[in-house]
PDB file of C-alpha atoms in Angstrom:
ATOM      1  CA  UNK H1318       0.000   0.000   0.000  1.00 53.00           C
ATOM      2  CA  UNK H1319       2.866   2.379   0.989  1.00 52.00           C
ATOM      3  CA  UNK H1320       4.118   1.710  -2.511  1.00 55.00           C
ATOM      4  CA  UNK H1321       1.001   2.589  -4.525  1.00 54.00           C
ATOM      5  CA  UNK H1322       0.753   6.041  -2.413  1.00 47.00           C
ATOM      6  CA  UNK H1323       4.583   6.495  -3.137  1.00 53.00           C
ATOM      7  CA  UNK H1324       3.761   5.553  -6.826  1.00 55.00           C
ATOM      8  CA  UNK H1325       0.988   8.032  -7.091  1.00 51.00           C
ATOM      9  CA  UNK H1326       2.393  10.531  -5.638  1.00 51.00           C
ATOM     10  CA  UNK H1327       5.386  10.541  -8.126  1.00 56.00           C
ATOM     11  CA  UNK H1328       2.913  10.568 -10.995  1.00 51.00           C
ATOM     12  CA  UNK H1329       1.405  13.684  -9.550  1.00 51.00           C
ATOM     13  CA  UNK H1330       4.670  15.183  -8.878  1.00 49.00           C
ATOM     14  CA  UNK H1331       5.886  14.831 -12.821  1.00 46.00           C
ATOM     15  CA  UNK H1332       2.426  15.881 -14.249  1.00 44.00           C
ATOM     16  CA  UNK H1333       3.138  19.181 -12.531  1.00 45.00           C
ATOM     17  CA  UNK H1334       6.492  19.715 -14.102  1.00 45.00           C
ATOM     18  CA  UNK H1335       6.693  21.837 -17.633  1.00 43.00           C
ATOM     19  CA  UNK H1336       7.214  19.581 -20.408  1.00 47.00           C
ATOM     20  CA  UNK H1337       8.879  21.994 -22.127  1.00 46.00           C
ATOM     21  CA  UNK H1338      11.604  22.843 -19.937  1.00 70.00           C
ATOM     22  CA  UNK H1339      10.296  26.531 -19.004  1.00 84.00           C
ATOM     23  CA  UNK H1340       9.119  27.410 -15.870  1.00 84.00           C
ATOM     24  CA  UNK H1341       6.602  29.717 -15.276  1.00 84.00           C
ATOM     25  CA  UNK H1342       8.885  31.902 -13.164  1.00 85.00           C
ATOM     26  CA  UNK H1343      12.069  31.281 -15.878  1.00 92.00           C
ATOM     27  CA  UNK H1344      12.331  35.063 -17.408  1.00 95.00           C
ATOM     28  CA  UNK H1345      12.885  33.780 -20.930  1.00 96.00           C
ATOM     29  CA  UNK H1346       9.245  32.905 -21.136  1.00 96.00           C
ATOM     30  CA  UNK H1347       7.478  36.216 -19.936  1.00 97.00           C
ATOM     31  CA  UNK H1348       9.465  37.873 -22.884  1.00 97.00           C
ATOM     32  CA  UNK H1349       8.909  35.479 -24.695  1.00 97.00           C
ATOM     33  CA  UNK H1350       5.385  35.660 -24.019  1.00 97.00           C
ATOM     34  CA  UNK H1351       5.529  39.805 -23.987  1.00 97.00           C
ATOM     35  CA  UNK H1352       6.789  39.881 -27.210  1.00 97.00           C
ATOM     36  CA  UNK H1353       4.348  36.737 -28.485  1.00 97.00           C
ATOM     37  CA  UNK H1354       1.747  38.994 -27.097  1.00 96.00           C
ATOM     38  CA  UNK H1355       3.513  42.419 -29.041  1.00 95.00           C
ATOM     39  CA  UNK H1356       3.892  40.376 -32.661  1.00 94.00           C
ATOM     40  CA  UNK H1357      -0.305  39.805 -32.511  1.00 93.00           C
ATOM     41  CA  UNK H1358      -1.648  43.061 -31.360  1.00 92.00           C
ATOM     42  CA  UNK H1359      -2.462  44.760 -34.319  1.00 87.00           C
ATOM     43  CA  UNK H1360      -3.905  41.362 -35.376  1.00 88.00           C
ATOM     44  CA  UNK H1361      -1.702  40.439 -37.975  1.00 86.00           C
ATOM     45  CA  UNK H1362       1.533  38.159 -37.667  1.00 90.00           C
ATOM     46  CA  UNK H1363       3.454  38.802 -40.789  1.00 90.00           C
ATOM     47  CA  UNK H1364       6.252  36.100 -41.664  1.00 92.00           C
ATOM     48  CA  UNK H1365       9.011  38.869 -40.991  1.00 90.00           C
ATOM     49  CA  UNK H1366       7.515  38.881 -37.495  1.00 92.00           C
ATOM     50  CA  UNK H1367       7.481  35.226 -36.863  1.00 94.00           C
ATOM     51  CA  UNK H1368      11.287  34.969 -38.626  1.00 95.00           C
ATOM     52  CA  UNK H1369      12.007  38.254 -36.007  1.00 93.00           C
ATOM     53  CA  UNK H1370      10.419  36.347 -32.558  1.00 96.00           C
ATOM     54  CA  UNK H1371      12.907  33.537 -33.647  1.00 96.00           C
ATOM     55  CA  UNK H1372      15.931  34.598 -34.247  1.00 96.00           C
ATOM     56  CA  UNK H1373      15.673  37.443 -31.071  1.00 95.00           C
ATOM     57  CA  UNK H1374      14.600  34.804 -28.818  1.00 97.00           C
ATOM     58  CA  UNK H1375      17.150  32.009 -30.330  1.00 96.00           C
ATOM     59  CA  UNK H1376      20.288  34.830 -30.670  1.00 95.00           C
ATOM     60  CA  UNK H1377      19.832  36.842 -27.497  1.00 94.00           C
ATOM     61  CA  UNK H1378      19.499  33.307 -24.936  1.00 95.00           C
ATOM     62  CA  UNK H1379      21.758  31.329 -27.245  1.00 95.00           C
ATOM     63  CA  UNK H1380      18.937  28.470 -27.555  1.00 95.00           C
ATOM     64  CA  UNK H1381      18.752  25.600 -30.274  1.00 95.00           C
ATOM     65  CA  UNK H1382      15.600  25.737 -32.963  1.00 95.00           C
ATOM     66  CA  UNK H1383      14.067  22.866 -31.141  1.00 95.00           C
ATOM     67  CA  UNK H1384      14.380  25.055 -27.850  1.00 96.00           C
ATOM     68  CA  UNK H1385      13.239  28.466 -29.528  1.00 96.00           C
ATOM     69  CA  UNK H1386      10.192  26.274 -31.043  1.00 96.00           C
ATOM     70  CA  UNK H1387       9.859  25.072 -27.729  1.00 96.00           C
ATOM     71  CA  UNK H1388      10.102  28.011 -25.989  1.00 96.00           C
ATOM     72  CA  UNK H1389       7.147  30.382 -28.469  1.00 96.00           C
ATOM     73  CA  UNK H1390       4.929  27.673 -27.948  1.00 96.00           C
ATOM     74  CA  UNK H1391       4.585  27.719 -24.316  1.00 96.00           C
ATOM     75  CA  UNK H1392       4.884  31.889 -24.506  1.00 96.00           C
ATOM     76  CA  UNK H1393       1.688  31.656 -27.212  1.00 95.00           C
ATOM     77  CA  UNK H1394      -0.398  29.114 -24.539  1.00 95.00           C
ATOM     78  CA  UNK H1395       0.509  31.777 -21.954  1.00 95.00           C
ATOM     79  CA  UNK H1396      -0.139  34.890 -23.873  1.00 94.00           C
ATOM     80  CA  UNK H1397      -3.858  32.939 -24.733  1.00 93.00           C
ATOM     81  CA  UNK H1398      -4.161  32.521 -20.944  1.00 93.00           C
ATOM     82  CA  UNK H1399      -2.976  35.496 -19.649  1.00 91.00           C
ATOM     83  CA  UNK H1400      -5.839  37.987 -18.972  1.00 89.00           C
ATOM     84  CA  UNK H1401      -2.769  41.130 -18.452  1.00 91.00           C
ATOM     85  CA  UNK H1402       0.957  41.281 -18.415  1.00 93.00           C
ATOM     86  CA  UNK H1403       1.314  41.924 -15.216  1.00 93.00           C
ATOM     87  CA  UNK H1404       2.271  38.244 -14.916  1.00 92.00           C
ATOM     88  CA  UNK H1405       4.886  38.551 -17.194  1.00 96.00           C
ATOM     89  CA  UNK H1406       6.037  41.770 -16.062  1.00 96.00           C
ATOM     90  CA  UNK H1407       6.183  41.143 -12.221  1.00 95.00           C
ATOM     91  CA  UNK H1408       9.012  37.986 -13.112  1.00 95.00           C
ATOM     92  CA  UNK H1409      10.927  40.163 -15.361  1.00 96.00           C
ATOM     93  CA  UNK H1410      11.296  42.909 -12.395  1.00 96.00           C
ATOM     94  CA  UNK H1411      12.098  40.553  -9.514  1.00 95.00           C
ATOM     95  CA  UNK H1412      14.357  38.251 -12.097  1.00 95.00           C
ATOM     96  CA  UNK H1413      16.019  40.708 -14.181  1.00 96.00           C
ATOM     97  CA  UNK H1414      18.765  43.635 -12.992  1.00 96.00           C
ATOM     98  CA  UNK H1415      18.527  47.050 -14.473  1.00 97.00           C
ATOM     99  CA  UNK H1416      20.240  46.095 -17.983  1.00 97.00           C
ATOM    100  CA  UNK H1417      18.318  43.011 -18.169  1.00 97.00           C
ATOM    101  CA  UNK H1418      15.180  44.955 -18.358  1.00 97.00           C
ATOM    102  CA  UNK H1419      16.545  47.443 -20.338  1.00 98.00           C
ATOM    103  CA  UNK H1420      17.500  44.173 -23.176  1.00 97.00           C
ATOM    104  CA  UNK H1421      14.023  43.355 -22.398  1.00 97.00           C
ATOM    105  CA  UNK H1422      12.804  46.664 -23.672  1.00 98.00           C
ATOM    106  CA  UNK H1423      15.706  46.762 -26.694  1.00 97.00           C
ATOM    107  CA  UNK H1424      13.657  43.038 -27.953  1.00 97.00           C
ATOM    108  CA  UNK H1425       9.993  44.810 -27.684  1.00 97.00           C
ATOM    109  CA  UNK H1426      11.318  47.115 -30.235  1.00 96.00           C
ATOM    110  CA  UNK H1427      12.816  44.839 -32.527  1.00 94.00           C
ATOM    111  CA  UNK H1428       9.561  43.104 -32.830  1.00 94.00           C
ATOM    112  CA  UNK H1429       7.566  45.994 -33.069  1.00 94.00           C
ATOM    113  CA  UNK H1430       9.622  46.953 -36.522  1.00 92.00           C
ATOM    114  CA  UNK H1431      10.114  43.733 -37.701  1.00 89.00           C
ATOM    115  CA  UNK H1432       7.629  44.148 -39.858  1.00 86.00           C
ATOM    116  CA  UNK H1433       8.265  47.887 -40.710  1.00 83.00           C
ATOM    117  CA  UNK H1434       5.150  48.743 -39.411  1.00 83.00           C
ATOM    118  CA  UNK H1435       4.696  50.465 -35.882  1.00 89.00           C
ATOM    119  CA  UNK H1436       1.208  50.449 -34.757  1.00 90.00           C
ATOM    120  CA  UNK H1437       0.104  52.607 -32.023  1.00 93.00           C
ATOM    121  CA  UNK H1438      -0.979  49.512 -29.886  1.00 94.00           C
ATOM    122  CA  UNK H1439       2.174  47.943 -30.412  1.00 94.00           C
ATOM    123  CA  UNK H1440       3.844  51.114 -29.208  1.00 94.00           C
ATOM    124  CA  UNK H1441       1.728  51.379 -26.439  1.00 95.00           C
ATOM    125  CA  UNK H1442       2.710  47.966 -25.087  1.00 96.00           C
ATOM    126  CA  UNK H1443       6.125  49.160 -25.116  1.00 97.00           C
ATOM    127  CA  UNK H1444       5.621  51.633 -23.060  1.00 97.00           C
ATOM    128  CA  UNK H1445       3.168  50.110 -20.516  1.00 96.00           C
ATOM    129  CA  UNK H1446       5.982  47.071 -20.524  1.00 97.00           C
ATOM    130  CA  UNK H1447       8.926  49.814 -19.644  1.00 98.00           C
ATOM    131  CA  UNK H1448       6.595  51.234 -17.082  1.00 97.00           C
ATOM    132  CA  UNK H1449       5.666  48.006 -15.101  1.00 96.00           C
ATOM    133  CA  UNK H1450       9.384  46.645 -15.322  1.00 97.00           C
ATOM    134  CA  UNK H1451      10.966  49.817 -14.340  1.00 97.00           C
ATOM    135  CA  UNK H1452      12.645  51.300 -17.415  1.00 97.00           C
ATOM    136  CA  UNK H1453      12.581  54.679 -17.596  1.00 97.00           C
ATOM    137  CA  UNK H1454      10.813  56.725 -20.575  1.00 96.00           C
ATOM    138  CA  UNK H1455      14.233  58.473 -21.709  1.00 97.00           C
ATOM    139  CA  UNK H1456      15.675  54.911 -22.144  1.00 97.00           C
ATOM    140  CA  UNK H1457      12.767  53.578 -23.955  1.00 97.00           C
ATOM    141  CA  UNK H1458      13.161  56.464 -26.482  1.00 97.00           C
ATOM    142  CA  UNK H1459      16.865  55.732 -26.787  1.00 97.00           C
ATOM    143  CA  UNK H1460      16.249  52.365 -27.072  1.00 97.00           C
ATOM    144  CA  UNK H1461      13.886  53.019 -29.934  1.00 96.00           C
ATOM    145  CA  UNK H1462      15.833  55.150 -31.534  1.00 96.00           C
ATOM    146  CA  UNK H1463      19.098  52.639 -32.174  1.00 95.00           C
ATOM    147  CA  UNK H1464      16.603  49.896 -33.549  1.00 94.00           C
ATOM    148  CA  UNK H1465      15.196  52.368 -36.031  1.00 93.00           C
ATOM    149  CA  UNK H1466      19.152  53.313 -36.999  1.00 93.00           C
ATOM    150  CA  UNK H1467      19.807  49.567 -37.212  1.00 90.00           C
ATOM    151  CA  UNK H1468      16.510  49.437 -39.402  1.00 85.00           C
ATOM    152  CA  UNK H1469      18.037  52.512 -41.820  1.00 85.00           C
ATOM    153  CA  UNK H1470      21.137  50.583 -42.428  1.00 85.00           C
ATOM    154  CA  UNK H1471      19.413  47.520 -42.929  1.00 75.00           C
ATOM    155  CA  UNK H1472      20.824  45.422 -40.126  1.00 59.00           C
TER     156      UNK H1472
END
């Protein structure tokens, strides 16, 4: 009997663990899931966005393609369940020191011109974003402003 109540309990114990191999507290995946969440707004996800989400999530954490697929799945079921970022954004403030949220904010802005496009909503989530994780508005701007150089020269 002691068995079976060991046994079960170990099945209970795995089904609770992410298959994926992202925690819901692991940073990676709230900006992963921010910038899931920043692609969609303006209800269209161009191929130069998805092509964008991957290689900023895959370059910046150094992750395989089977990770990066991995890792924009389980950000798209959270974005779906999420009913505000503050879920996101309260990780990436405890988690992250100042330049890690300021790389946070540098990825928001490559996604919102990876398509060439910058809607107001997407801009908006920027900001509210830099807000809740404590980046201020003069480094959003700046950080703006050297992804729209690197979008000039065509990098």
């Amino acid at each position: 009997m002691l068995r079976t109540l060991t046994d079960w309990l170990g099945r209970l114990t795995e089904a609770g663990q992410p298959e994926e191999g992202f925690s819901v507290a692991d940073p990676r995946l709230s900006v992963a899931a921010i910038l899931v969440h920043i692609i969609a707004v303006d209800g269209i996800v161009t191929e130069e966005e998805k092509a964008g989400l991957n290689t900023v999530l895959r370059e910046h954490y150094g992750l395989s393609e089977a990770e990066t697929k991995d890792l924009i799945a389980e950000a798209e079921r959270r974005d779906d369940e999420a009913v505000d970022l503050y879920s996101f954004t309260s990780i990436l403030k405890r988690e992250l020191d100042e330049e890690g949220r300021r790389q946070v904010v540098l990825m928001m802005w490559e996604m919102v011109y990876a398509d060439g496009v910058v809607s107001e909503f997407e801009d908006n989530i920027v900001w509210r974003v830099a807000e809740l994780i404590g980046v201020s508005s003069r480094d959003r701007v700046t950080l703006r402003k050297e992804i729209e150089e690197r979008q000039a020269k065509g990098q």
